[in-house]
C-alpha positions as a LaTeX table, in Angstrom:
\begin{tabular}{lrrr}
\hline
Residue & $x$ (\AA) & $y$ (\AA) & $z$ (\AA) \\
\hline
Unk1 & 108.47 & 109.21 & 101.35 \\
Unk2 & 106.24 & 107.14 & 99.12 \\
Unk3 & 105.01 & 103.84 & 100.56 \\
Unk4 & 105.84 & 100.59 & 98.82 \\
Unk5 & 102.14 & 100.13 & 98.02 \\
Unk6 & 101.97 & 103.58 & 96.38 \\
Unk7 & 105.18 & 102.97 & 94.41 \\
Unk8 & 103.93 & 99.61 & 93.13 \\
Unk9 & 100.50 & 101.07 & 92.38 \\
Unk10 & 102.06 & 103.91 & 90.36 \\
Unk11 & 104.25 & 101.46 & 88.47 \\
Unk12 & 101.27 & 99.22 & 87.69 \\
Unk13 & 99.19 & 102.14 & 86.39 \\
Unk14 & 102.02 & 103.41 & 84.21 \\
Unk15 & 103.25 & 100.06 & 82.88 \\
Unk16 & 100.59 & 97.38 & 83.25 \\
Unk17 & 97.13 & 98.97 & 83.38 \\
Unk18 & 96.69 & 99.38 & 79.62 \\
Unk19 & 97.40 & 95.69 & 79.02 \\
Unk20 & 94.57 & 94.63 & 81.30 \\
Unk21 & 92.23 & 97.48 & 80.34 \\
Unk22 & 92.40 & 96.49 & 76.66 \\
Unk23 & 90.48 & 93.30 & 77.41 \\
Unk24 & 87.47 & 95.40 & 78.40 \\
Unk25 & 87.97 & 98.27 & 75.96 \\
Unk26 & 84.66 & 97.84 & 74.12 \\
Unk27 & 82.55 & 97.66 & 77.29 \\
Unk28 & 84.51 & 100.56 & 78.76 \\
Unk29 & 83.84 & 102.68 & 75.67 \\
Unk30 & 80.12 & 101.89 & 75.76 \\
Unk31 & 79.88 & 102.87 & 79.43 \\
Unk32 & 81.85 & 106.07 & 78.91 \\
Unk33 & 79.42 & 106.99 & 76.13 \\
Unk34 & 76.39 & 106.26 & 78.33 \\
Unk35 & 77.85 & 108.31 & 81.19 \\
Unk36 & 78.61 & 111.23 & 78.88 \\
Unk37 & 75.06 & 111.17 & 77.49 \\
Unk38 & 73.57 & 111.04 & 81.00 \\
Unk39 & 75.71 & 114.01 & 82.03 \\
Unk40 & 74.64 & 115.95 & 78.93 \\
Unk41 & 71.00 & 115.16 & 79.73 \\
Unk42 & 71.38 & 116.46 & 83.29 \\
Unk43 & 73.02 & 119.64 & 81.99 \\
Unk44 & 70.26 & 120.08 & 79.40 \\
Unk45 & 67.73 & 119.91 & 82.25 \\
Unk46 & 69.56 & 122.68 & 84.10 \\
Unk47 & 71.23 & 120.37 & 86.59 \\
Unk48 & 74.83 & 121.37 & 85.85 \\
Unk49 & 75.86 & 121.30 & 89.51 \\
Unk50 & 74.42 & 117.82 & 90.07 \\
Unk51 & 76.12 & 116.55 & 86.90 \\
Unk52 & 79.47 & 117.86 & 88.09 \\
Unk53 & 79.09 & 116.36 & 91.55 \\
Unk54 & 78.05 & 113.03 & 90.07 \\
Unk55 & 81.07 & 112.99 & 87.78 \\
Unk56 & 83.40 & 113.82 & 90.69 \\
Unk57 & 81.90 & 111.06 & 92.83 \\
Unk58 & 82.16 & 108.48 & 90.07 \\
Unk59 & 85.80 & 109.44 & 89.45 \\
Unk60 & 86.57 & 108.99 & 93.14 \\
Unk61 & 84.80 & 105.63 & 93.22 \\
Unk62 & 86.78 & 104.51 & 90.17 \\
Unk63 & 90.04 & 105.45 & 91.86 \\
Unk64 & 89.06 & 103.67 & 95.08 \\
Unk65 & 88.00 & 100.55 & 93.15 \\
Unk66 & 91.31 & 100.49 & 91.24 \\
Unk67 & 93.33 & 100.82 & 94.43 \\
Unk68 & 91.29 & 98.08 & 96.14 \\
Unk69 & 91.63 & 95.74 & 93.16 \\
Unk70 & 95.36 & 96.39 & 93.00 \\
Unk71 & 95.69 & 95.71 & 96.73 \\
Unk72 & 93.75 & 92.47 & 96.39 \\
Unk73 & 95.88 & 91.36 & 93.45 \\
Unk74 & 99.08 & 92.28 & 95.25 \\
Unk75 & 98.11 & 90.36 & 98.38 \\
Unk76 & 97.10 & 87.34 & 96.28 \\
Unk77 & 100.42 & 87.48 & 94.47 \\
Unk78 & 102.32 & 87.63 & 97.75 \\
Unk79 & 100.36 & 84.67 & 99.11 \\
Unk80 & 100.99 & 82.65 & 95.95 \\
Unk81 & 104.69 & 83.51 & 96.19 \\
Unk82 & 104.80 & 81.92 & 99.63 \\
Unk83 & 103.50 & 78.59 & 98.33 \\
\hline
\end{tabular}
């Protein structure tokens, strides 16, 4: 059975994430471009394996950061609701 945290997190990603992500869309696009170019440079230097590992690690870090930020926001919201 899915935990309440996981259910709320899934709902937020599906229904709220785009609203908040749009505020940073330009910076996000710039960073995605820089990351893609860095990966292409690593591949061009024959470091395909390192590029793939780096991309996997960054994806995992992104997921962990999103979950942590969601948890922090949720706990803040619960605390504010108690006031």
